[in-house]
PDB file of C-alpha atoms in Angstrom:
ATOM      1  CA  MET A   1     -21.941   4.157 -16.399  1.00 43.00           C
ATOM      2  CA  ALA A   2     -21.343   4.677 -12.181  1.00 46.00           C
ATOM      3  CA  LEU A   3     -18.518   3.005 -10.087  1.00 49.00           C
ATOM      4  CA  ASP A   4     -20.332   0.411  -7.731  1.00 51.00           C
ATOM      5  CA  LEU A   5     -18.387   1.016  -4.721  1.00 51.00           C
ATOM      6  CA  LYS A   6     -18.351  -1.151  -2.152  1.00 53.00           C
ATOM      7  CA  ALA A   7     -16.845  -0.212   2.158  1.00 54.00           C
ATOM      8  CA  ILE A   8     -14.229  -2.640   2.723  1.00 57.00           C
ATOM      9  CA  TYR A   9     -14.179  -3.895   6.415  1.00 60.00           C
ATOM     10  CA  THR A  10     -10.910  -4.025   7.676  1.00 62.00           C
ATOM     11  CA  THR A  11      -9.281  -5.462  11.008  1.00 71.00           C
ATOM     12  CA  ASN A  12      -7.199  -2.757  12.848  1.00 75.00           C
ATOM     13  CA  ALA A  13      -3.842  -4.077  12.065  1.00 73.00           C
ATOM     14  CA  ILE A  14      -4.636  -4.357   8.895  1.00 78.00           C
ATOM     15  CA  GLU A  15      -5.395  -0.158   8.616  1.00 82.00           C
ATOM     16  CA  SER A  16      -2.459   0.100  11.107  1.00 80.00           C
ATOM     17  CA  MET A  17       0.057  -2.043   8.549  1.00 81.00           C
ATOM     18  CA  ASN A  18      -1.830   0.891   5.294  1.00 82.00           C
ATOM     19  CA  MET A  19      -1.363   3.769   7.212  1.00 84.00           C
ATOM     20  CA  GLY A  20       2.618   3.069   7.772  1.00 80.00           C
ATOM     21  CA  LEU A  21       2.767   1.967   4.384  1.00 79.00           C
ATOM     22  CA  ARG A  22       1.356   5.435   3.276  1.00 81.00           C
ATOM     23  CA  LYS A  23       3.706   7.327   5.363  1.00 80.00           C
ATOM     24  CA  ILE A  24       7.381   5.332   4.171  1.00 73.00           C
ATOM     25  CA  ILE A  25       6.080   5.252   0.474  1.00 74.00           C
ATOM     26  CA  LYS A  26       4.605   9.319   0.461  1.00 76.00           C
ATOM     27  CA  ASN A  27       7.705  10.239  -0.910  1.00 63.00           C
ATOM     28  CA  ARG A  28       8.126   8.389  -4.344  1.00 61.00           C
ATOM     29  CA  ASP A  29      11.904   8.663  -4.250  1.00 68.00           C
ATOM     30  CA  SER A  30      11.213   5.647  -1.926  1.00 70.00           C
ATOM     31  CA  LEU A  31       9.966   3.861  -4.320  1.00 74.00           C
ATOM     32  CA  PRO A  32      11.601   4.160  -7.761  1.00 80.00           C
ATOM     33  CA  ASN A  33       9.735   1.986  -9.557  1.00 83.00           C
ATOM     34  CA  ASP A  34       7.385  -1.104  -9.412  1.00 84.00           C
ATOM     35  CA  GLU A  35       9.974  -3.889  -8.859  1.00 86.00           C
ATOM     36  CA  ALA A  36      11.280  -2.048  -5.871  1.00 82.00           C
ATOM     37  CA  ALA A  37       7.319  -1.501  -4.000  1.00 79.00           C
ATOM     38  CA  VAL A  38       6.430  -5.702  -4.679  1.00 83.00           C
ATOM     39  CA  ASN A  39      10.217  -6.057  -2.937  1.00 84.00           C
ATOM     40  CA  PHE A  40       8.994  -3.816  -0.562  1.00 78.00           C
ATOM     41  CA  LEU A  41       5.914  -5.098   0.353  1.00 79.00           C
ATOM     42  CA  PHE A  42       6.504  -8.921  -0.136  1.00 81.00           C
ATOM     43  CA  GLY A  43      10.351  -8.858   0.651  1.00 79.00           C
ATOM     44  CA  PHE A  44      11.830 -10.365  -2.257  1.00 70.00           C
ATOM     45  CA  GLU A  45      15.503  -9.849  -3.049  1.00 61.00           C
TER      46      GLU A  45
END
């Protein structure tokens, strides 16, 4: 079963944010669990 991959076009602002997030979370100790990731992305306390 082949996967149908679609190109996703994003704005420069979103690409910049994604690159920044990848740099921050590259080290897995930065976000030890799923809850920490949600808090980081959406600012929940």
